[in-house]
């Protein structure tokens, strides 16, 4: 196909995308899945009092950079092995193994992407749950999951708290929130997200909203909102009017860090100093691109983030369920393992639905297929220091080759 013809297809594709986006915005007011940001005066005053709030929106500690021209040119490229070609070997469950709390005091069950059940020192925490078929405000379009949830929501054990890192559709799912609120779930979320939850029926007294470095107590567990470098919004004109966050969970005997969605930033070192070291880190490792390196970590920076927050055992999340970026579906975990081997980092890779007590259970075996993947040398993802594409973070050396 000639260059002019390719260019014509790209223009057509972007024209169709613009039409679809316009229709989506028109539907926003009629679709409750988009969320609701109406706030009372007291709520808005608290939002605007945040150190992160400037010029009518929340802001990052460092600006984010993207190569929009290159990203747009590549938007409609196909990705080899971008989705599984055969069934993912999920460990389906009816909840029997989760009925009793873990003997060790720490157990993690990954459901794909970032959805995770964490049981820590007697408290059950559900992270960024999405049980819907699509990461979307509607059921007929949007990224579709590759496999059904390994366990039905009503088969989960009683959940003490649900943590939501930000309001993008692959982390804050309206259908899942409604189902959990019927079960009496309590939510801890970053500033501004309470409006979405109240609009979906969650009583205000079951919602705690936190700014960065603020904490709340859930039983004996301390939950602290930690800084992140990302963005928010639900495909409507109100982007970045809710905050994004990570979480540090400090129990009587264990500490766990969940990064949420984030790019690399210096303040991660402060998280480790103030709240670490962590027995387990859940680090966003997938859905990245070299054209927007500040929005997500990418595998090599995920390992570096784990080290910055003083983690002992790393579990890569934000992969294995949806295709949201131009990389093979197994590439995130392969590159994490390559970088971890270079830097002496221990990595936990359970298959979806598998429960693991770190240090007590056998190390999970490899469960994803062998297929080609691009190494960090072929397509590096390197964050900017302060939003300037010419001024990048210096990453450690030792880069493994693709298989």
Coordinates of C-alpha atoms in Angstrom, one line a residue:
X1 CA 0.0 0.0 0.0
X2 CA 1.4 3.4 -1.0
X3 CA 2.2 6.2 1.4
X4 CA -0.7 8.4 0.1
X5 CA -3.2 5.6 0.5
X6 CA -2.0 4.8 4.0
X7 CA -2.3 8.5 4.8
X8 CA -5.9 8.5 3.4
X9 CA -6.9 5.6 5.6
X10 CA -5.4 7.3 8.7
X11 CA -7.4 10.5 8.0
X12 CA -10.5 8.5 7.5
X13 CA -9.9 6.6 10.7
X14 CA -9.4 9.7 12.7
X15 CA -12.4 11.3 11.1
X16 CA -14.5 8.4 12.2
X17 CA -13.0 8.5 15.7
X18 CA -13.8 12.2 16.0
X19 CA -17.4 11.5 15.0
X20 CA -17.6 8.7 17.6
X21 CA -16.1 10.9 20.3
X22 CA -18.7 13.6 19.5
X23 CA -21.5 11.1 19.8
X24 CA -20.0 9.9 23.0
X25 CA -19.9 13.3 24.5
X26 CA -23.6 13.9 23.5
X27 CA -24.5 10.7 25.3
X28 CA -22.6 11.5 28.4
X29 CA -25.4 13.3 30.2
X30 CA -27.8 10.4 29.5
X31 CA -25.5 7.5 30.5
X32 CA -24.9 7.1 34.2
X33 CA -21.8 5.0 33.5
X34 CA -19.9 8.2 32.6
X35 CA -20.1 9.2 36.3
X36 CA -21.2 12.3 38.0
X37 CA -19.0 15.2 39.3
X38 CA -21.6 17.4 40.9
X39 CA -20.4 18.4 44.4
X40 CA -21.8 20.4 47.3
X41 CA -20.1 23.5 48.3
X42 CA -18.2 21.9 51.2
X43 CA -17.0 19.1 48.9
X44 CA -15.8 21.5 46.3
X45 CA -14.0 23.6 48.9
X46 CA -12.1 20.5 50.1
X47 CA -11.1 19.7 46.5
X48 CA -9.9 23.2 45.8
X49 CA -7.9 23.2 49.1
X50 CA -5.8 20.4 47.9
X51 CA -2.1 21.3 47.1
X52 CA -2.6 19.3 43.9
X53 CA -5.5 21.6 42.7
X54 CA -4.4 24.5 40.4
X55 CA -6.1 26.3 37.6
X56 CA -9.4 24.4 38.0
X57 CA -8.0 20.9 38.0
X58 CA -5.7 18.5 39.7
X59 CA -2.0 18.5 38.6
X60 CA 1.0 16.1 38.8
X61 CA 4.2 16.8 40.7
X62 CA 5.9 16.8 37.3
X63 CA 4.2 17.6 34.0
X64 CA 3.6 14.7 31.6
X65 CA 5.0 14.7 28.0
X66 CA 3.7 12.8 25.0
X67 CA 4.8 12.6 21.4
X68 CA 1.3 13.2 20.1
X69 CA 2.3 13.3 16.4
X70 CA 3.9 9.9 16.5
X71 CA 1.1 8.5 18.7
X72 CA -1.6 9.6 16.3
X73 CA 0.3 8.1 13.3
X74 CA 0.5 4.8 15.1
X75 CA -3.0 4.8 16.5
X76 CA -4.5 2.4 13.9
X77 CA -1.5 0.1 13.5
X78 CA -2.2 -3.6 14.3
X79 CA -0.2 -5.2 17.1
X80 CA 1.0 -8.7 16.6
X81 CA 0.0 -11.0 19.5
X82 CA -1.8 -8.0 21.1
X83 CA -4.5 -10.4 22.4
X84 CA -4.4 -14.1 23.4
X85 CA -4.9 -16.5 20.5
X86 CA -6.1 -19.3 22.8
X87 CA -7.9 -19.4 26.1
X88 CA -6.0 -17.9 29.1
X89 CA -5.5 -20.6 31.8
X90 CA -7.6 -18.9 34.5
X91 CA -8.0 -20.6 37.8
X92 CA -11.8 -20.4 38.3
X93 CA -13.1 -20.5 41.8
X94 CA -16.3 -20.5 43.8
X95 CA -14.5 -18.9 46.8
X96 CA -13.8 -22.0 48.9
X97 CA -10.1 -21.2 49.2
X98 CA -10.9 -17.7 50.3
X99 CA -13.4 -18.6 53.0
X100 CA -10.8 -18.5 55.8
X101 CA -8.2 -15.7 56.3
X102 CA -4.6 -16.7 55.4
X103 CA -2.6 -18.3 58.1
X104 CA 0.5 -16.2 57.3
X105 CA -1.5 -12.9 57.5
X106 CA -0.8 -12.0 53.9
X107 CA -2.5 -13.4 50.7
X108 CA -2.9 -11.9 47.3
X109 CA -5.4 -13.0 44.6
X110 CA -5.0 -11.4 41.1
X111 CA -8.1 -11.3 38.8
X112 CA -6.4 -9.7 35.8
X113 CA -5.4 -6.1 35.0
X114 CA -5.3 -4.3 38.4
X115 CA -8.3 -6.1 40.0
X116 CA -6.9 -7.8 43.1
X117 CA -8.0 -9.1 46.4
X118 CA -5.5 -8.4 49.2
X119 CA -5.9 -10.0 52.6
X120 CA -3.5 -8.4 55.1
X121 CA -3.4 -8.9 58.8
X122 CA -7.1 -9.8 59.1
X123 CA -8.4 -7.2 56.7
X124 CA -9.8 -7.9 53.2
X125 CA -9.1 -5.2 50.6
X126 CA -10.4 -5.2 47.0
X127 CA -8.3 -3.1 44.6
X128 CA -9.7 -1.4 41.5
X129 CA -12.4 -4.1 40.8
X130 CA -13.8 -4.4 37.3
X131 CA -16.2 -7.3 36.7
X132 CA -17.9 -5.9 33.7
X133 CA -17.3 -7.3 30.2
X134 CA -15.9 -4.0 28.9
X135 CA -13.8 -1.1 30.3
X136 CA -16.4 1.4 29.1
X137 CA -19.4 3.4 30.1
X138 CA -21.6 1.3 27.8
X139 CA -21.8 -2.4 27.1
X140 CA -21.6 -2.4 23.3
X141 CA -18.2 -0.7 22.6
X142 CA -14.9 -0.3 24.3
X143 CA -12.0 -2.6 25.4
X144 CA -13.3 -6.1 26.0
X145 CA -11.9 -8.5 28.6
X146 CA -10.2 -11.6 27.4
X147 CA -11.7 -13.9 30.0
X148 CA -14.6 -14.0 32.4
X149 CA -13.9 -13.0 36.1
X150 CA -12.3 -16.0 37.8
X151 CA -14.8 -15.7 40.6
X152 CA -18.3 -14.2 40.8
X153 CA -18.6 -11.1 42.9
X154 CA -21.2 -12.8 45.2
X155 CA -18.7 -15.6 45.8
X156 CA -16.0 -13.3 47.2
X157 CA -15.6 -13.4 51.0
X158 CA -16.9 -10.3 53.0
X159 CA -14.8 -7.3 51.8
X160 CA -13.8 -4.8 54.5
X161 CA -12.9 -2.0 52.0
X162 CA -12.7 -1.3 48.3
X163 CA -9.9 0.9 47.1
X164 CA -10.1 2.8 43.9
X165 CA -7.0 4.5 42.5
X166 CA -8.6 6.8 39.9
X167 CA -11.7 7.1 37.7
X168 CA -10.6 5.7 34.3
X169 CA -12.9 3.0 33.1
X170 CA -10.5 0.1 33.6
X171 CA -10.3 1.0 37.3
X172 CA -13.6 2.5 38.3
X173 CA -16.4 0.4 36.9
X174 CA -20.0 1.5 37.5
X175 CA -21.6 -1.9 37.3
X176 CA -19.1 -3.4 39.7
X177 CA -19.6 -0.5 42.1
X178 CA -23.3 -0.9 42.1
X179 CA -23.1 -4.6 42.8
X180 CA -20.6 -4.1 45.6
X181 CA -22.7 -1.3 47.3
X182 CA -25.7 -3.7 47.5
X183 CA -23.4 -5.9 49.6
X184 CA -22.7 -3.0 51.9
X185 CA -19.2 -2.2 50.6
X186 CA -17.2 0.7 52.0
X187 CA -14.9 2.7 49.7
X188 CA -11.7 4.6 50.1
X189 CA -11.0 6.8 47.0
X190 CA -9.0 9.9 46.0
X191 CA -10.5 13.3 46.2
X192 CA -13.5 13.9 43.9
X193 CA -14.4 10.3 43.2
X194 CA -17.1 10.3 45.9
X195 CA -19.4 12.1 43.4
X196 CA -19.3 9.2 41.1
X197 CA -20.0 6.7 43.9
X198 CA -22.9 8.7 45.3
X199 CA -24.4 8.9 41.9
X200 CA -24.3 5.1 41.6
X201 CA -26.1 4.6 45.0
X202 CA -23.3 4.4 47.5
X203 CA -24.3 6.2 50.7
X204 CA -22.0 9.1 51.7
X205 CA -21.2 7.5 55.0
X206 CA -19.6 4.6 53.3
X207 CA -17.1 6.7 51.3
X208 CA -13.8 8.2 52.5
X209 CA -12.0 10.5 50.1
X210 CA -8.3 11.1 50.6
X211 CA -5.7 13.6 49.3
X212 CA -2.1 12.5 48.9
X213 CA -0.4 11.5 52.2
X214 CA -3.8 11.4 54.1
X215 CA -4.7 8.2 55.9
X216 CA -7.8 6.4 57.2
X217 CA -8.1 3.4 59.4
X218 CA -9.9 0.3 58.3
X219 CA -10.0 -1.9 61.4
X220 CA -6.4 -2.3 62.4
X221 CA -5.2 -1.5 58.8
X222 CA -3.9 2.0 58.0
X223 CA -4.7 3.0 54.4
X224 CA -2.6 6.0 53.1
X225 CA -3.1 7.7 49.8
X226 CA 0.2 8.1 48.0
X227 CA 1.3 10.4 45.2
X228 CA 1.1 9.3 41.6
X229 CA 1.8 10.7 38.1
X230 CA -1.2 10.2 35.9
X231 CA -4.5 11.7 35.0
X232 CA -8.3 11.2 35.4
X233 CA -11.5 11.6 33.5
X234 CA -14.3 9.5 31.9
X235 CA -14.4 10.6 28.3
X236 CA -16.2 13.8 29.1
X237 CA -15.2 17.5 29.4
X238 CA -14.4 17.1 33.1
X239 CA -10.9 15.5 32.9
X240 CA -8.5 15.9 35.8
X241 CA -11.2 17.1 38.2
X242 CA -10.8 14.0 40.3
X243 CA -7.5 13.0 41.8
X244 CA -5.4 9.8 41.1
X245 CA -3.4 8.0 43.7
X246 CA -1.5 4.9 44.9
X247 CA -2.1 3.3 48.2
X248 CA 0.2 2.1 51.1
X249 CA -1.4 -0.5 53.4
X250 CA 0.2 -0.9 56.8
X251 CA -1.0 -3.7 59.0
X252 CA 0.2 -5.0 62.3
X253 CA 2.7 -7.3 60.7
X254 CA 2.8 -6.6 56.9
X255 CA 3.1 -3.6 54.5
X256 CA 1.8 -3.6 50.9
X257 CA 2.1 -0.9 48.3
X258 CA -0.2 -0.5 45.3
X259 CA 1.0 2.0 42.7
X260 CA -2.3 2.6 40.9
X261 CA -1.7 4.0 37.4
X262 CA 1.4 6.2 37.3
X263 CA 4.5 7.3 35.5
X264 CA 7.9 7.4 37.2
X265 CA 8.5 10.4 39.5
X266 CA 11.0 11.3 42.2
X267 CA 8.6 11.3 45.1
X268 CA 8.4 7.5 45.0
X269 CA 11.6 7.6 47.1
X270 CA 9.6 9.5 49.8
X271 CA 6.9 6.8 49.7
X272 CA 9.5 4.2 50.6
X273 CA 11.1 6.3 53.3
X274 CA 7.9 7.3 54.9
X275 CA 5.8 4.1 54.7
X276 CA 8.1 1.3 53.6
X277 CA 9.8 -1.1 53.4
X278 CA 7.0 -3.1 51.8
X279 CA 6.6 -6.9 51.9
X280 CA 4.8 -6.8 48.6
X281 CA 4.3 -4.2 45.9
X282 CA 1.7 -4.3 43.2
X283 CA 3.2 -2.2 40.4
X284 CA 1.5 -1.1 37.2
X285 CA 3.5 -2.8 34.5
X286 CA 1.4 -3.0 31.3
X287 CA -0.4 -0.7 28.8
X288 CA 2.5 1.6 28.1
X289 CA 4.0 3.2 25.0
X290 CA 7.3 5.0 24.2
X291 CA 5.2 7.9 22.8
X292 CA 3.6 8.6 26.1
X293 CA 6.2 7.5 28.7
X294 CA 5.1 9.6 31.6
X295 CA 1.5 8.2 31.7
X296 CA 2.4 4.7 32.6
X297 CA 5.6 3.1 34.0
X298 CA 6.4 0.4 31.5
X299 CA 8.1 -2.8 32.7
X300 CA 11.6 -1.6 33.3
X301 CA 10.5 1.5 35.2
X302 CA 8.0 -0.7 37.1
X303 CA 11.0 -2.6 38.5
X304 CA 12.7 0.7 39.3
X305 CA 9.5 2.0 41.0
X306 CA 9.5 -1.2 43.2
X307 CA 13.0 -0.4 44.3
X308 CA 12.3 3.2 44.9
X309 CA 9.5 2.4 47.3
X310 CA 11.7 -0.2 49.1
X311 CA 9.7 -3.3 48.0
X312 CA 10.8 -6.8 48.8
X313 CA 8.6 -8.8 46.4
X314 CA 7.0 -7.3 43.3
X315 CA 3.8 -8.4 41.6
X316 CA 3.2 -6.8 38.1
X317 CA -0.4 -5.7 37.6
X318 CA -2.3 -3.7 34.9
X319 CA -1.7 -6.4 32.3
X320 CA -3.3 -9.7 31.1
X321 CA -6.9 -8.7 30.7
X322 CA -7.4 -5.8 28.2
X323 CA -5.6 -4.5 25.1
X324 CA -5.1 -0.8 25.8
X325 CA -1.7 -0.1 24.2
X326 CA 0.5 -1.2 21.2
X327 CA 2.4 -4.1 22.7
X328 CA 2.0 -7.9 22.8
X329 CA -0.1 -9.2 25.6
X330 CA 2.7 -11.1 27.2
X331 CA 5.3 -8.4 26.7
X332 CA 4.8 -6.7 30.1
X333 CA 5.6 -9.7 32.2
X334 CA 8.5 -10.8 30.0
X335 CA 10.1 -7.4 30.2
X336 CA 9.5 -7.2 34.0
X337 CA 11.2 -10.5 34.5
X338 CA 14.1 -9.5 32.3
X339 CA 14.6 -6.2 34.2
X340 CA 14.1 -7.9 37.5
X341 CA 16.7 -10.5 36.8
X342 CA 19.2 -7.8 36.0
X343 CA 18.5 -5.9 39.2
X344 CA 18.1 -8.8 41.6
X345 CA 14.4 -8.2 42.2
X346 CA 12.0 -11.1 43.2
X347 CA 8.8 -11.2 41.1
X348 CA 5.5 -12.9 41.8
X349 CA 3.4 -13.9 38.7
X350 CA 0.3 -15.8 39.7
X351 CA -2.2 -16.7 37.0
X352 CA -5.6 -15.0 37.1
X353 CA -7.6 -16.3 40.0
X354 CA -4.7 -17.9 41.8
X355 CA -4.3 -17.1 45.5
X356 CA -0.7 -16.9 46.9
X357 CA 0.7 -16.4 50.4
X358 CA 4.1 -15.0 49.7
X359 CA 6.9 -16.8 51.4
X360 CA 4.6 -19.7 52.4
X361 CA 3.2 -21.0 49.1
X362 CA 5.3 -22.4 46.2
X363 CA 6.4 -19.8 43.6
X364 CA 3.8 -19.9 40.8
X365 CA 4.9 -21.5 37.6
X366 CA 4.9 -19.7 34.3
X367 CA 1.4 -19.9 32.8
X368 CA 1.4 -17.5 29.7
X369 CA 2.6 -18.8 26.3
X370 CA 6.0 -18.4 24.7
X371 CA 5.7 -15.8 21.9
X372 CA 7.7 -12.9 20.4
X373 CA 8.0 -9.7 22.4
X374 CA 9.9 -6.4 21.9
X375 CA 12.6 -5.8 24.4
X376 CA 13.5 -2.5 26.1
X377 CA 16.3 -2.1 23.7
X378 CA 13.9 -2.2 20.7
X379 CA 11.3 0.1 22.1
X380 CA 12.4 1.8 25.4
X381 CA 9.9 3.5 27.7
X382 CA 11.8 6.2 29.5
X383 CA 10.0 8.9 31.5
X384 CA 10.9 12.6 31.3
X385 CA 12.1 14.3 34.4
X386 CA 9.8 17.3 34.2
X387 CA 7.7 17.1 31.1
X388 CA 10.5 17.9 28.7
X389 CA 10.9 15.2 26.1
X390 CA 14.6 16.0 25.7
X391 CA 15.4 15.5 29.4
X392 CA 14.8 11.9 30.4
X393 CA 15.3 9.8 33.5
X394 CA 18.5 7.8 33.5
X395 CA 17.5 4.1 33.8
X396 CA 19.9 1.4 35.1
X397 CA 21.7 -0.7 32.5
X398 CA 21.5 -4.4 31.9
X399 CA 18.8 -4.9 29.3
X400 CA 17.9 -8.5 28.2
X401 CA 17.0 -9.4 24.6
X402 CA 13.6 -10.5 23.4
X403 CA 12.9 -14.2 23.0

